[in-house]
Amino acid sequence: MHLPEIDKYAHLKSIFHSWEPRAKLVSFLFLIITISLLHNLISACAGLVLAVVLVFLSGIPFRFVFKSLTWLFLFVLLFFVIMPLTVPGRILFKVGFITCSQEGFNIALLIALRAISIGLLVFPMIGTMEFHKTLKALSRLKIPNRLIQMIMFTYRYLFVFIEEYRRMTIATQARLFKRRTNLSTLRITGNLISMLFIRGFERTQCIYDAMVSRGYKGNLEIIDESKLCCKDFLKSSLIIMAALLLNFSKFVF
Amino acid sequence: MREVIKITNLEYVYPDGTHALRGINLNILEGESVGLIGPNGAGKSTLLLHLNGILRQKGRVEIDGLNLEEGNLDKIRNKVGFVFQDPQNQLFMPTVFDDVAFGPINMKLAKERVKEVVYEALKEVDMLYSIKRVSHHLSFGEKKKISIATVLSMSPQILILDEPSANLDPAARRHLIDFLKRLSITKIIAGHDLELILELCERSILLDKGKVVADGNTQIILSDSLLMQEHNLEVPSCLKADFQKKIEERVSL
Ligand SMILES: Nc1ncnc2c1ncn2[C@@H]1O[C@H](COP(=O)(O)OP(=O)(O)O)[C@@H](O)[C@H]1O
Ligand SMILES: [Mg+2]
C-alpha cells in the first residue's frame, strides 16, 4: 500500500522550504481561493501556468506530484464526459442523437484548470515542510484546537494502522489464505477489518491513558519556534500580488 | 525510610466481569526498586494503572501521602512517571521534541524551562541527536528510550515501567538496564524478564490471579523453584547455576 506521505520532499531546499510556515500557508490559501473563483479561461490558464512554475520552483519532482494527483485527474476527466453532454449551447459535434456543446466543454475545461492548479499548489504549500510544521502553523493561526488534534492524531496513527493491516494480511497469507472472489474471502476480509477496528479502539484507549498520565486535560499546546522575517513578507507579497493579478486579468481578457 | 506508595485492600473488576485485582496490600519505600512479577494475566498492568489514577474502583491508594482522588490527580501524575509497554502508544506527538515536551507543557512550566528539561531528559537517555526527528521513523529501541525520556522530563519521584525490555534486542536491553541502574528514584518494574528484575530490584512482588503471593528479596523469591513453578514462572538460568554451584560445594565438603 502506498503511504500518503505528503511531506516526503520536506528535506529539500528551495524558497518555499525556507519560508515561514504561517506566511506560506496564508499566502497560498489566498492564491488558492483566488484561483477557485476565476471565471475566465485565459486567467485560469495563467493560473495553471503559475501553479506549474511554483511546483517547479519548489523542487518537488513532478513524477511524485502527478502520481499523488492521479485521482484528481480521473475525477476531472469525468467532467469532460458529463458537462458537454448535459449543458445546453452551441453544438460542437454530434454522434447519433448525442450532442456535445461548446459551453459544456468550456465549463469542464474551466473546472479542470482550476482543480488541477489547486491540486498542484498543495505541493509547494504543504509538501515543502514536515507535516507537523503545517499543524503548528495552523494552530498558531488560531484554527480550533480540537480540529488540530484530530488531524494530528489521524496523521500520526494512519501509519500505524496501515502497518497493522499489512501485518494482519501477511498473517492470513502465511496460513495459506488466498484472495479470491468468493464468500469465504469476503468473510475473512470482513473479520480482518473488524479486528482492525477492535485493535484500533484498544490502541486509542492506551494512547489516551498515556496522554492522561502525562497531564493531558483536553487541550494540546505545542511549542513552535518559527519566526517571521522580512524575506517571508516579501515572498508572501509576491504570491498575493500574483493572485491579485490573476483576479484582475479578467478585465483584460 | 518514608513510604511513597501505600496500597490497602485494592480491588478491581473490569467491565466484562474479569476480577483482575483481589485485595492488594502493599507498601513501597522511597528509593526502592521493586520488581513486579507474575504470569500473563496476573494483574500486573492493572495494578500499575492504579498508581496514577487511570483506574480507580475499590480500595485505597496513597502516593507520597496524597490520597488518590479527583482533586489530587494532577499532583500525583506529576510525581508518578508511567512508561507504557508499547512505545507506539507512548509516543503520540509528531516529533521527539514535542513528545518529551508534552508532560512539562501540561505541568505549566515556562517555555524556556520546558526546552531545558527536554534537553536534559533526552541527554539522560542518550538520544539528544534525535530531538528533531519524527517519532514514527525511529527504531524500536530508540522509541523505548524516548518513551522513558517523555516521563523523565516531568522529573517524577516514582518511575513505573511495564515490561520495559519486551521486544528489545540484547544490546538495547543491556543499555536499558545500565541506564535504569544509574537512576536513583523509586522504581517499579513489571515484567517477565526475570534476569533484568534480578539485576535491578532488591525486592520483588509475585502477583497471581489478582493477589500478592510473595513479597520479599528478589533472589530468594526467584530461586524458589517450587513457588515459581506453581505460578507458571521459571527460575532464571543464572540463579539455577548458582544453585548448582552451591550443591556441588556441599557435595565436595
Ligand atoms: N481492558 C480490559 N478489559 C477486560 N479485561 C481485561 C482488560 N485488561 C486486562 N484484562 C484482564 O484482567 C486480567 C489482568 O490483566 P493484566 O493486568 O493486563 O495482566 P498482566 O499485565 O499481569 O499480564 C487478565 O485476566 C486480563 O485478561
Ligand atoms: Mg501486562
Short mmCIF file of N, CA and C in Angstrom, two decimals, chain A residues 5 130 132 136 152-153 155-157 159-160 203 206-207 209-217 219-225, chain B residues 52 54 74 77 84 86 88-95 97-99 102-103 105-106 108 111 114-115 134 136-137 150 154:
data_model
loop_
_atom_site.label_atom_id
_atom_site.label_comp_id
_atom_site.label_asym_id
_atom_site.label_seq_id
_atom_site.Cartn_x
_atom_site.Cartn_y
_atom_site.Cartn_z
N GLU A 5 2.54 10.01 2.19
CA GLU A 5 3.48 10.95 2.80
C GLU A 5 3.60 12.22 1.98
N GLU A 130 7.72 19.67 6.87
CA GLU A 130 7.22 18.48 7.53
C GLU A 130 5.80 18.75 8.03
N HIS A 132 4.16 18.20 10.62
CA HIS A 132 3.90 18.77 11.95
C HIS A 132 4.08 20.29 11.94
N LYS A 136 1.50 22.98 13.36
CA LYS A 136 1.87 24.01 14.33
C LYS A 136 1.48 25.38 13.81
N MET A 152 -3.90 15.80 13.70
CA MET A 152 -2.60 15.34 14.14
C MET A 152 -2.60 13.85 14.46
N PHE A 153 -3.58 13.42 15.25
CA PHE A 153 -3.59 12.01 15.65
C PHE A 153 -3.96 11.11 14.48
N TYR A 155 -3.13 11.66 11.40
CA TYR A 155 -1.91 11.53 10.60
C TYR A 155 -0.89 10.63 11.30
N ARG A 156 -0.74 10.83 12.61
CA ARG A 156 0.25 10.05 13.36
C ARG A 156 -0.07 8.56 13.31
N TYR A 157 -1.33 8.20 13.47
CA TYR A 157 -1.66 6.78 13.60
C TYR A 157 -2.09 6.12 12.31
N PHE A 159 -0.20 5.66 9.86
CA PHE A 159 0.90 4.77 9.51
C PHE A 159 0.86 3.50 10.34
N VAL A 160 0.54 3.67 11.62
CA VAL A 160 0.45 2.51 12.49
C VAL A 160 -0.67 1.59 12.00
N ARG A 203 -6.12 0.51 21.02
CA ARG A 203 -4.95 1.38 20.95
C ARG A 203 -5.33 2.79 21.38
N CYS A 206 -5.29 3.01 25.01
CA CYS A 206 -3.93 3.04 25.57
C CYS A 206 -3.30 4.41 25.37
N ILE A 207 -3.48 4.97 24.18
CA ILE A 207 -2.88 6.27 23.90
C ILE A 207 -3.48 7.32 24.84
N ASP A 209 -4.72 6.82 27.76
CA ASP A 209 -4.14 6.61 29.10
C ASP A 209 -2.76 7.26 29.18
N ALA A 210 -1.96 7.04 28.13
CA ALA A 210 -0.60 7.59 28.14
C ALA A 210 -0.65 9.11 28.17
N MET A 211 -1.64 9.70 27.49
CA MET A 211 -1.74 11.15 27.46
C MET A 211 -2.16 11.68 28.83
N VAL A 212 -3.19 11.02 29.38
CA VAL A 212 -3.72 11.47 30.68
C VAL A 212 -2.64 11.35 31.75
N SER A 213 -1.86 10.27 31.67
CA SER A 213 -0.87 10.10 32.73
C SER A 213 0.26 11.13 32.61
N ARG A 214 0.31 11.83 31.49
CA ARG A 214 1.28 12.93 31.39
C ARG A 214 0.56 14.27 31.43
N GLY A 215 -0.59 14.28 32.09
CA GLY A 215 -1.22 15.55 32.42
C GLY A 215 -2.14 16.14 31.37
N TYR A 216 -2.55 15.34 30.38
CA TYR A 216 -3.44 15.85 29.33
C TYR A 216 -4.83 16.12 29.91
N LYS A 217 -5.37 17.30 29.57
CA LYS A 217 -6.71 17.62 30.06
C LYS A 217 -7.61 18.10 28.92
N ASN A 219 -6.69 19.87 26.20
CA ASN A 219 -6.11 20.90 25.35
C ASN A 219 -4.67 20.54 25.00
N LEU A 220 -4.31 20.81 23.77
CA LEU A 220 -2.98 20.44 23.32
C LEU A 220 -2.19 21.69 22.97
N GLU A 221 -1.14 21.92 23.74
CA GLU A 221 -0.29 23.06 23.41
C GLU A 221 1.00 22.54 22.79
N ILE A 222 1.44 23.22 21.77
CA ILE A 222 2.68 22.82 21.12
C ILE A 222 3.61 24.02 21.11
N ILE A 223 4.87 23.76 21.38
CA ILE A 223 5.84 24.85 21.29
C ILE A 223 6.31 24.97 19.85
N ASP A 224 6.19 26.14 19.30
CA ASP A 224 6.62 26.36 17.93
C ASP A 224 7.58 27.54 17.92
N GLU A 225 8.72 27.35 17.27
CA GLU A 225 9.79 28.34 17.36
C GLU A 225 9.88 29.25 16.14
N ASN B 52 -1.35 5.87 39.05
CA ASN B 52 -1.55 7.29 38.76
C ASN B 52 -3.00 7.60 38.41
N ILE B 54 -5.34 6.11 36.64
CA ILE B 54 -6.06 5.84 35.39
C ILE B 54 -7.19 4.87 35.67
N ASP B 74 -3.73 15.64 39.54
CA ASP B 74 -2.67 16.40 38.88
C ASP B 74 -1.35 16.24 39.60
N ARG B 77 0.00 12.72 39.26
CA ARG B 77 0.54 12.41 37.93
C ARG B 77 1.88 13.10 37.67
N PHE B 84 4.56 3.14 29.39
CA PHE B 84 3.71 2.04 28.94
C PHE B 84 4.52 1.04 28.13
N ASP B 86 3.99 -0.45 25.15
CA ASP B 86 4.20 -0.25 23.72
C ASP B 86 4.57 1.21 23.44
N GLN B 88 4.84 2.73 20.89
CA GLN B 88 3.99 3.30 19.83
C GLN B 88 2.83 4.10 20.45
N ASN B 89 2.37 3.64 21.61
CA ASN B 89 1.27 4.34 22.26
C ASN B 89 1.75 5.48 23.15
N GLN B 90 2.99 5.36 23.58
CA GLN B 90 3.54 6.39 24.46
C GLN B 90 3.95 7.62 23.66
N LEU B 91 4.33 7.39 22.42
CA LEU B 91 4.80 8.49 21.58
C LEU B 91 3.71 8.87 20.59
N PHE B 92 2.88 9.81 20.98
CA PHE B 92 1.74 10.14 20.14
C PHE B 92 1.92 11.48 19.43
N MET B 93 2.98 12.21 19.78
CA MET B 93 3.17 13.51 19.16
C MET B 93 4.00 13.37 17.88
N PRO B 94 3.96 14.39 17.02
CA PRO B 94 4.66 14.26 15.75
C PRO B 94 6.19 14.15 15.87
N THR B 95 6.81 14.94 16.73
CA THR B 95 8.27 14.85 16.79
C THR B 95 8.72 14.47 18.19
N PHE B 97 10.83 16.02 20.07
CA PHE B 97 10.78 17.18 20.97
C PHE B 97 9.37 17.37 21.53
N ASP B 98 8.38 17.37 20.65
CA ASP B 98 7.00 17.59 21.10
C ASP B 98 6.57 16.54 22.11
N ASP B 99 7.04 15.30 21.87
CA ASP B 99 6.64 14.23 22.77
C ASP B 99 7.24 14.42 24.17
N PHE B 102 5.62 17.27 26.01
CA PHE B 102 4.18 17.19 26.28
C PHE B 102 3.86 17.28 27.78
N GLY B 103 4.56 16.47 28.58
CA GLY B 103 4.32 16.49 30.03
C GLY B 103 4.65 17.83 30.65
N ILE B 105 4.84 20.77 29.40
CA ILE B 105 3.90 21.82 28.99
C ILE B 105 2.61 21.71 29.80
N ASN B 106 2.15 20.46 29.97
CA ASN B 106 0.94 20.28 30.77
C ASN B 106 1.15 20.63 32.23
N LYS B 108 2.59 23.15 33.04
CA LYS B 108 2.58 24.62 33.00
C LYS B 108 3.94 25.25 33.28
N LYS B 111 8.08 28.34 28.91
CA LYS B 111 8.56 27.80 27.64
C LYS B 111 10.07 27.50 27.67
N VAL B 114 10.73 24.49 29.73
CA VAL B 114 10.33 23.28 29.02
C VAL B 114 11.46 22.81 28.13
N LYS B 115 12.05 23.76 27.40
CA LYS B 115 13.13 23.38 26.48
C LYS B 115 14.31 22.79 27.25
N VAL B 134 11.12 12.72 13.54
CA VAL B 134 9.70 12.37 13.63
C VAL B 134 9.60 11.03 14.34
N HIS B 136 7.63 8.45 14.46
CA HIS B 136 7.32 7.15 13.86
C HIS B 136 8.42 6.64 12.93
N HIS B 137 9.48 7.39 12.76
CA HIS B 137 10.57 6.88 11.94
C HIS B 137 11.70 6.27 12.76
N THR B 150 10.17 10.82 27.88
CA THR B 150 8.91 11.58 27.97
C THR B 150 8.43 11.69 29.41
N MET B 154 9.42 15.11 33.22
CA MET B 154 8.49 15.63 34.23
C MET B 154 9.10 15.48 35.63
#
